[in-house]
Tab-separated table of N, CA, C and O in Angstrom:
chain	number	residue	atom	x	y	z
A	2	LYS	N	-3.694	6.678	4.460
A	2	LYS	CA	-5.001	6.655	5.722
A	2	LYS	C	-5.635	7.035	5.244
A	2	LYS	O	-6.909	6.456	4.979
A	3	GLY	N	-6.615	8.116	4.373
A	3	GLY	CA	-7.105	8.770	4.616
A	3	GLY	C	-7.622	8.099	3.132
A	3	GLY	O	-8.906	7.522	2.561
A	4	ALA	N	-7.063	7.881	1.731
A	4	ALA	CA	-7.293	7.375	0.706
A	4	ALA	C	-7.934	5.720	0.944
A	4	ALA	O	-9.296	5.089	0.670
A	5	LEU	N	-7.120	4.808	1.958
A	5	LEU	CA	-7.996	3.282	2.726
A	5	LEU	C	-9.588	3.220	3.182
A	5	LEU	O	-10.561	3.212	2.910
A	6	GLU	N	-9.338	4.618	4.224
A	6	GLU	CA	-10.258	4.525	4.687
A	6	GLU	C	-11.614	4.977	3.728
A	6	GLU	O	-12.387	4.307	4.158
A	7	ALA	N	-11.374	5.970	2.718
A	7	ALA	CA	-12.439	6.169	1.162
A	7	ALA	C	-13.144	4.965	1.288
A	7	ALA	O	-14.564	5.218	0.262
A	8	GLU	N	-11.289	4.215	0.811
A	8	GLU	CA	-12.212	2.768	-1.001
A	8	GLU	C	-12.947	2.188	0.057
A	8	GLU	O	-13.789	1.396	0.122
A	9	TRP	N	-11.767	1.777	1.917
A	9	TRP	CA	-12.576	0.525	2.536
A	9	TRP	C	-14.216	0.859	3.194
A	9	TRP	O	-14.937	0.165	4.181
A	10	GLY	N	-14.082	1.979	3.691
A	10	GLY	CA	-15.270	2.378	4.195
A	10	GLY	C	-14.961	2.342	6.038
A	10	GLY	O	-16.784	1.639	6.310
A	11	ARG	N	-13.935	2.448	6.301
A	11	ARG	CA	-13.853	1.928	8.027
A	11	ARG	C	-12.660	2.481	8.640
A	11	ARG	O	-11.651	2.215	7.659
A	12	GLU	N	-11.440	2.649	9.400
A	12	GLU	CA	-10.545	3.072	10.371
A	12	GLU	C	-9.871	2.170	9.988
A	12	GLU	O	-10.037	1.473	9.787
A	13	VAL	N	-8.463	2.465	9.971
A	13	VAL	CA	-7.362	1.812	8.998
A	13	VAL	C	-7.240	1.566	10.205
A	13	VAL	O	-6.600	2.054	11.186
A	14	LEU	N	-6.031	0.082	10.144
A	14	LEU	CA	-5.397	-0.592	11.212
A	14	LEU	C	-4.642	-1.009	11.067
A	14	LEU	O	-3.890	-1.288	10.084
A	15	PHE	N	-3.657	-0.285	11.628
A	15	PHE	CA	-1.856	0.183	11.136
A	15	PHE	C	-1.157	-0.952	12.384
A	15	PHE	O	-1.861	-1.485	13.604
A	16	VAL	N	-0.825	-2.306	11.286
A	16	VAL	CA	-0.232	-3.649	11.932
A	16	VAL	C	1.127	-4.296	11.622
A	16	VAL	O	1.071	-4.302	10.352
A	17	ARG	N	2.198	-3.569	11.726
A	17	ARG	CA	3.391	-3.925	12.196
A	17	ARG	C	3.360	-5.554	11.369
A	17	ARG	O	3.585	-6.855	12.408
A	18	GLU	N	3.749	-6.575	10.792
A	18	GLU	CA	4.263	-7.584	10.173
A	18	GLU	C	4.868	-7.879	8.931
A	18	GLU	O	4.765	-7.135	8.137
A	19	GLY	N	5.385	-9.203	8.928
A	19	GLY	CA	5.878	-9.309	7.627
A	19	GLY	C	6.998	-9.217	7.061
A	19	GLY	O	7.864	-8.451	8.202
A	20	GLY	N	7.246	-9.968	6.708
A	20	GLY	CA	8.895	-9.975	5.873
A	20	GLY	C	9.431	-9.724	5.062
A	20	GLY	O	10.589	-9.513	4.777
A	21	THR	N	8.640	-8.524	4.564
A	21	THR	CA	8.839	-7.541	3.093
A	21	THR	C	9.293	-6.780	4.222
A	21	THR	O	9.903	-5.586	2.931
A	22	MET	N	9.005	-6.047	4.996
A	22	MET	CA	9.459	-4.672	5.217
A	22	MET	C	10.739	-4.356	4.659
A	22	MET	O	11.001	-2.883	4.660
A	23	PRO	N	11.512	-5.321	5.332
A	23	PRO	CA	13.039	-4.333	5.335
A	23	PRO	C	13.293	-4.246	3.978
A	23	PRO	O	14.474	-3.107	3.988
A	24	VAL	N	13.303	-4.258	3.038
A	24	VAL	CA	13.072	-4.072	1.109
A	24	VAL	C	12.839	-1.969	1.352
A	24	VAL	O	13.592	-2.413	0.059
A	25	THR	N	11.982	-2.278	2.178
A	25	THR	CA	11.322	-0.689	2.469
A	25	THR	C	12.743	0.446	3.064
A	25	THR	O	12.836	1.259	1.234
A	26	TYR	N	13.315	-0.180	3.462
A	26	TYR	CA	14.795	1.089	3.850
A	26	TYR	C	15.543	0.637	2.963
A	26	TYR	O	16.810	1.588	2.814
A	27	LEU	N	15.656	-0.329	2.276
A	27	LEU	CA	16.694	-1.237	1.500
A	27	LEU	C	16.650	0.427	-0.052
A	27	LEU	O	17.616	0.272	-1.090
A	28	LEU	N	14.587	0.224	-0.195
A	28	LEU	CA	14.608	1.054	-1.812
A	28	LEU	C	15.288	2.492	-0.697
A	28	LEU	O	15.669	2.882	-2.477
A	29	GLU	N	14.931	2.988	0.479
A	29	GLU	CA	15.113	4.075	0.612
A	29	GLU	C	16.656	4.564	0.625
A	29	GLU	O	17.621	5.929	-0.631
A	30	LYS	N	17.400	3.762	0.791
A	30	LYS	CA	18.961	4.251	1.513
A	30	LYS	C	20.144	3.001	-1.003
A	30	LYS	O	20.631	4.347	-0.764
A	31	ALA	N	19.214	2.915	-1.747
A	31	ALA	CA	19.485	3.036	-2.676
A	31	ALA	C	19.147	3.579	-3.402
A	31	ALA	O	20.010	4.482	-4.970
A	32	MET	N	17.761	4.741	-3.489
A	32	MET	CA	17.437	5.706	-4.143
A	32	MET	C	17.688	7.112	-3.756
A	32	MET	O	17.130	7.981	-4.651
A	33	PHE	N	17.652	6.852	-2.804
A	33	PHE	CA	18.222	8.276	-1.956
A	33	PHE	C	17.383	9.066	-1.688
A	33	PHE	O	16.913	10.236	-1.222
A	34	CYS	N	15.623	7.964	-1.178
A	34	CYS	CA	14.711	8.667	-1.647
A	34	CYS	C	13.584	8.579	-0.507
A	34	CYS	O	13.879	7.195	-0.558
A	35	PRO	N	12.861	8.865	0.301
A	35	PRO	CA	11.911	8.224	1.218
A	35	PRO	C	11.485	7.015	0.103
A	35	PRO	O	10.650	7.398	-0.407
A	36	ALA	N	10.616	5.625	0.516
A	36	ALA	CA	9.435	4.772	-0.166
A	36	ALA	C	8.697	5.044	0.489
A	36	ALA	O	8.470	5.036	2.140
A	37	LEU	N	7.698	4.296	0.013
A	37	LEU	CA	6.357	4.061	1.423
A	37	LEU	C	5.946	2.404	0.253
A	37	LEU	O	5.774	2.055	-0.283
A	38	HIS	N	5.772	2.057	1.413
A	38	HIS	CA	4.775	0.708	1.074
A	38	HIS	C	3.888	0.316	1.400
A	38	HIS	O	3.334	0.578	2.691
A	39	PHE	N	3.728	0.259	0.760
A	39	PHE	CA	1.566	-0.334	0.177
A	39	PHE	C	1.061	-1.278	-0.150
A	39	PHE	O	0.587	-1.775	-1.129
A	40	PRO	N	0.590	-2.279	0.859
A	40	PRO	CA	1.219	-3.769	0.807
A	40	PRO	C	-0.741	-3.088	0.508
A	40	PRO	O	-2.027	-3.169	1.357
A	41	LEU	N	-1.536	-5.073	0.512
A	41	LEU	CA	-2.850	-4.905	-1.017
A	41	LEU	C	-3.432	-6.232	-0.227
A	41	LEU	O	-4.370	-6.528	0.029
A	42	GLY	N	-2.233	-7.117	0.661
A	42	GLY	CA	-2.739	-7.908	0.611
A	42	GLY	C	-2.523	-8.656	2.679
A	42	GLY	O	-2.462	-8.166	2.980
A	43	GLN	N	-3.095	-9.681	2.278
A	43	GLN	CA	-3.376	-9.929	3.693
A	43	GLN	C	-2.494	-11.402	4.336
A	43	GLN	O	-2.455	-11.291	3.104
A	44	SER	N	-2.261	-11.835	5.805
A	44	SER	CA	-1.404	-12.608	5.963
A	44	SER	C	-1.355	-14.089	5.677
A	44	SER	O	-1.586	-14.955	5.232
A	45	THR	N	-2.781	-14.077	5.689
A	45	THR	CA	-3.314	-15.575	4.461
A	45	THR	C	-3.146	-15.680	3.651
A	45	THR	O	-3.468	-16.587	3.129
A	46	ASP	N	-2.406	-14.752	2.318
A	46	ASP	CA	-3.135	-14.530	1.580
A	46	ASP	C	-1.065	-15.722	1.032
A	46	ASP	O	-1.322	-15.393	-0.168
A	47	SER	N	-0.873	-16.307	1.794
A	47	SER	CA	0.767	-16.952	1.662
A	47	SER	C	1.348	-16.795	0.702
A	47	SER	O	2.691	-17.364	-0.052
A	48	PRO	N	2.121	-15.109	1.764
A	48	PRO	CA	2.694	-14.491	0.615
A	48	PRO	C	4.628	-15.345	0.811
A	48	PRO	O	5.039	-15.987	1.839
A	49	HIS	N	4.861	-14.915	-0.644
A	49	HIS	CA	6.199	-16.031	-1.003
A	49	HIS	C	6.477	-16.987	-1.112
A	49	HIS	O	6.927	-17.536	0.060
A	50	VAL	N	5.828	-17.565	-1.052
A	50	VAL	CA	5.264	-19.309	-0.953
A	50	VAL	C	4.709	-19.680	-2.160
A	50	VAL	O	4.320	-19.157	-3.099
A	51	ALA	N	4.888	-21.220	-2.849
A	51	ALA	CA	4.771	-21.401	-4.147
A	51	ALA	C	2.967	-21.386	-4.609
A	51	ALA	O	2.612	-20.430	-5.106
A	52	ASN	N	2.827	-21.452	-3.346
A	52	ASN	CA	0.654	-20.274	-3.757
A	52	ASN	C	0.157	-19.572	-3.166
A	52	ASN	O	-0.074	-19.157	-2.952
A	53	GLU	N	1.550	-18.436	-3.396
A	53	GLU	CA	0.954	-16.721	-2.805
A	53	GLU	C	-0.595	-16.645	-3.602
A	53	GLU	O	-0.456	-16.978	-5.279
A	54	ARG	N	-1.042	-15.845	-3.417
A	54	ARG	CA	-2.210	-15.268	-3.240
A	54	ARG	C	-2.268	-13.659	-3.307
A	54	ARG	O	-1.910	-13.492	-2.578
A	55	ILE	N	-2.986	-12.752	-3.740
A	55	ILE	CA	-4.123	-12.349	-3.668
A	55	ILE	C	-5.962	-11.706	-4.142
A	55	ILE	O	-5.286	-12.178	-5.403
A	56	GLY	N	-6.295	-11.465	-2.753
A	56	GLY	CA	-7.714	-11.225	-3.115
A	56	GLY	C	-8.791	-10.744	-4.395
A	56	GLY	O	-7.469	-9.510	-3.862
A	57	ARG	N	-8.573	-10.917	-5.319
A	57	ARG	CA	-9.613	-10.334	-5.850
A	57	ARG	C	-10.826	-8.886	-5.276
A	57	ARG	O	-10.137	-7.763	-6.161
A	58	GLN	N	-10.520	-8.568	-4.771
A	58	GLN	CA	-11.512	-8.292	-3.104
A	58	GLN	C	-9.976	-7.312	-3.272
A	58	GLN	O	-9.952	-5.608	-3.276
A	59	ASN	N	-9.256	-7.158	-2.690
A	59	ASN	CA	-7.931	-6.921	-2.441
A	59	ASN	C	-7.750	-6.213	-3.031
A	59	ASN	O	-6.720	-5.324	-3.034
A	60	LEU	N	-6.882	-6.836	-4.210
A	60	LEU	CA	-6.190	-6.314	-5.035
A	60	LEU	C	-7.340	-4.658	-6.024
A	60	LEU	O	-6.182	-3.726	-6.883
A	61	PHE	N	-8.271	-5.123	-5.994
A	61	PHE	CA	-9.574	-3.627	-7.272
A	61	PHE	C	-9.255	-3.281	-6.179
A	61	PHE	O	-9.111	-1.719	-6.478
A	62	LYS	N	-9.955	-3.509	-4.711
A	62	LYS	CA	-9.604	-1.838	-3.771
A	62	LYS	C	-8.428	-1.378	-3.578
A	62	LYS	O	-8.023	-0.335	-3.038
A	63	GLY	N	-7.110	-2.307	-3.318
A	63	GLY	CA	-6.187	-1.544	-3.129
A	63	GLY	C	-5.315	-0.732	-4.816
A	63	GLY	O	-4.820	0.133	-3.841
A	64	ARG	N	-5.866	-0.935	-5.982
A	64	ARG	CA	-5.085	-0.266	-6.736
A	64	ARG	C	-6.439	0.784	-6.720
A	64	ARG	O	-5.949	1.480	-7.261
A	65	SER	N	-7.271	0.740	-6.191
A	65	SER	CA	-8.288	2.235	-6.692
A	65	SER	C	-8.414	3.182	-4.472
A	65	SER	O	-7.875	4.372	-4.812
A	66	SER	N	-7.647	2.932	-4.181
A	66	SER	CA	-7.423	3.479	-3.093
A	66	SER	C	-5.685	3.508	-3.072
A	66	SER	O	-5.460	4.940	-2.401
A	67	LEU	N	-4.501	2.984	-3.828
A	67	LEU	CA	-4.030	3.473	-4.335
A	67	LEU	C	-3.602	5.117	-5.258
A	67	LEU	O	-2.880	6.448	-4.719
A	68	ARG	N	-4.365	4.763	-6.574
A	68	ARG	CA	-5.231	6.100	-7.179
A	68	ARG	C	-5.768	6.668	-6.010
A	68	ARG	O	-4.772	8.225	-6.216
A	69	ARG	N	-6.255	6.281	-5.350
A	69	ARG	CA	-6.785	7.581	-3.897
A	69	ARG	C	-5.386	8.632	-3.302
A	69	ARG	O	-5.876	9.518	-3.481
A	70	PHE	N	-4.730	7.516	-3.379
A	70	PHE	CA	-3.522	8.513	-2.441
A	70	PHE	C	-2.416	9.351	-2.829
A	70	PHE	O	-1.908	10.113	-2.733
A	71	LEU	N	-2.495	8.667	-4.388
A	71	LEU	CA	-1.691	8.643	-5.777
A	71	LEU	C	-2.570	10.738	-5.738
A	71	LEU	O	-1.554	12.184	-5.899
A	72	HIS	N	-3.671	10.716	-6.104
A	72	HIS	CA	-4.069	11.742	-6.848
A	72	HIS	C	-4.606	12.953	-5.374
A	72	HIS	O	-3.862	14.018	-5.794
A	73	SER	N	-4.610	12.695	-4.734
A	73	SER	CA	-4.048	13.578	-3.448
A	73	SER	C	-2.958	13.508	-2.370
A	73	SER	O	-3.039	15.187	-2.651
A	74	PHE	N	-2.027	12.794	-2.995
A	74	PHE	CA	-1.008	13.964	-2.800
A	74	PHE	C	0.141	14.721	-4.036
A	74	PHE	O	0.456	15.742	-3.531
A	75	ALA	N	-0.846	14.038	-5.183
A	75	ALA	CA	-0.877	15.091	-6.106
A	75	ALA	C	-1.078	16.539	-6.084
A	75	ALA	O	-0.592	17.683	-6.498
A	76	HIS	N	-2.232	16.573	-5.198
A	76	HIS	CA	-2.746	17.562	-5.153
A	76	HIS	C	-2.449	18.090	-4.035
A	76	HIS	O	-2.342	19.834	-4.008
A	77	ALA	N	-1.865	18.042	-2.908
A	77	ALA	CA	-0.899	18.322	-2.271
A	77	ALA	C	0.557	19.083	-2.662
A	77	ALA	O	0.771	19.543	-0.665
A	78	CYS	N	0.684	18.657	-3.190
A	78	CYS	CA	2.467	19.042	-4.086
A	78	CYS	C	2.285	20.772	-3.882
A	78	CYS	O	1.698	20.289	-5.106
A	79	PRO	N	2.960	21.208	-3.837
A	79	PRO	CA	2.917	22.458	-4.628
A	79	PRO	C	3.482	22.996	-6.058
A	79	PRO	O	4.222	22.256	-6.159
A	80	SER	N	2.955	23.072	-7.277
A	80	SER	CA	3.493	23.166	-8.246
A	80	SER	C	4.184	23.557	-7.997
A	80	SER	O	5.360	24.474	-8.433
A	81	SER	N	5.387	22.646	-9.788
A	81	SER	CA	6.988	23.559	-10.401
A	81	SER	C	6.769	24.268	-11.288
A	81	SER	O	7.473	23.986	-12.172
A	82	ALA	N	5.030	24.582	-12.213
A	82	ALA	CA	5.182	25.752	-12.872
A	82	ALA	C	5.599	26.690	-12.854
A	82	ALA	O	5.453	27.064	-12.108
């Protein structure tokens, strides 16, 4: 949440929509570990159809948000050394 808010400069609105969500459960089951679904698109991007797209701003801000998330996650985990 913090990574998204820092990148976009506004409060995160969590919405449960879309058909890709079941894949998260399948990944967890197949890999025997928790999985995180980090969507970058919008419902207006026509996901999973012939003209699927993602807005340039969503792509770049999404990449930066994911970088922020991984950076904060790495610093929150205890060191294995």
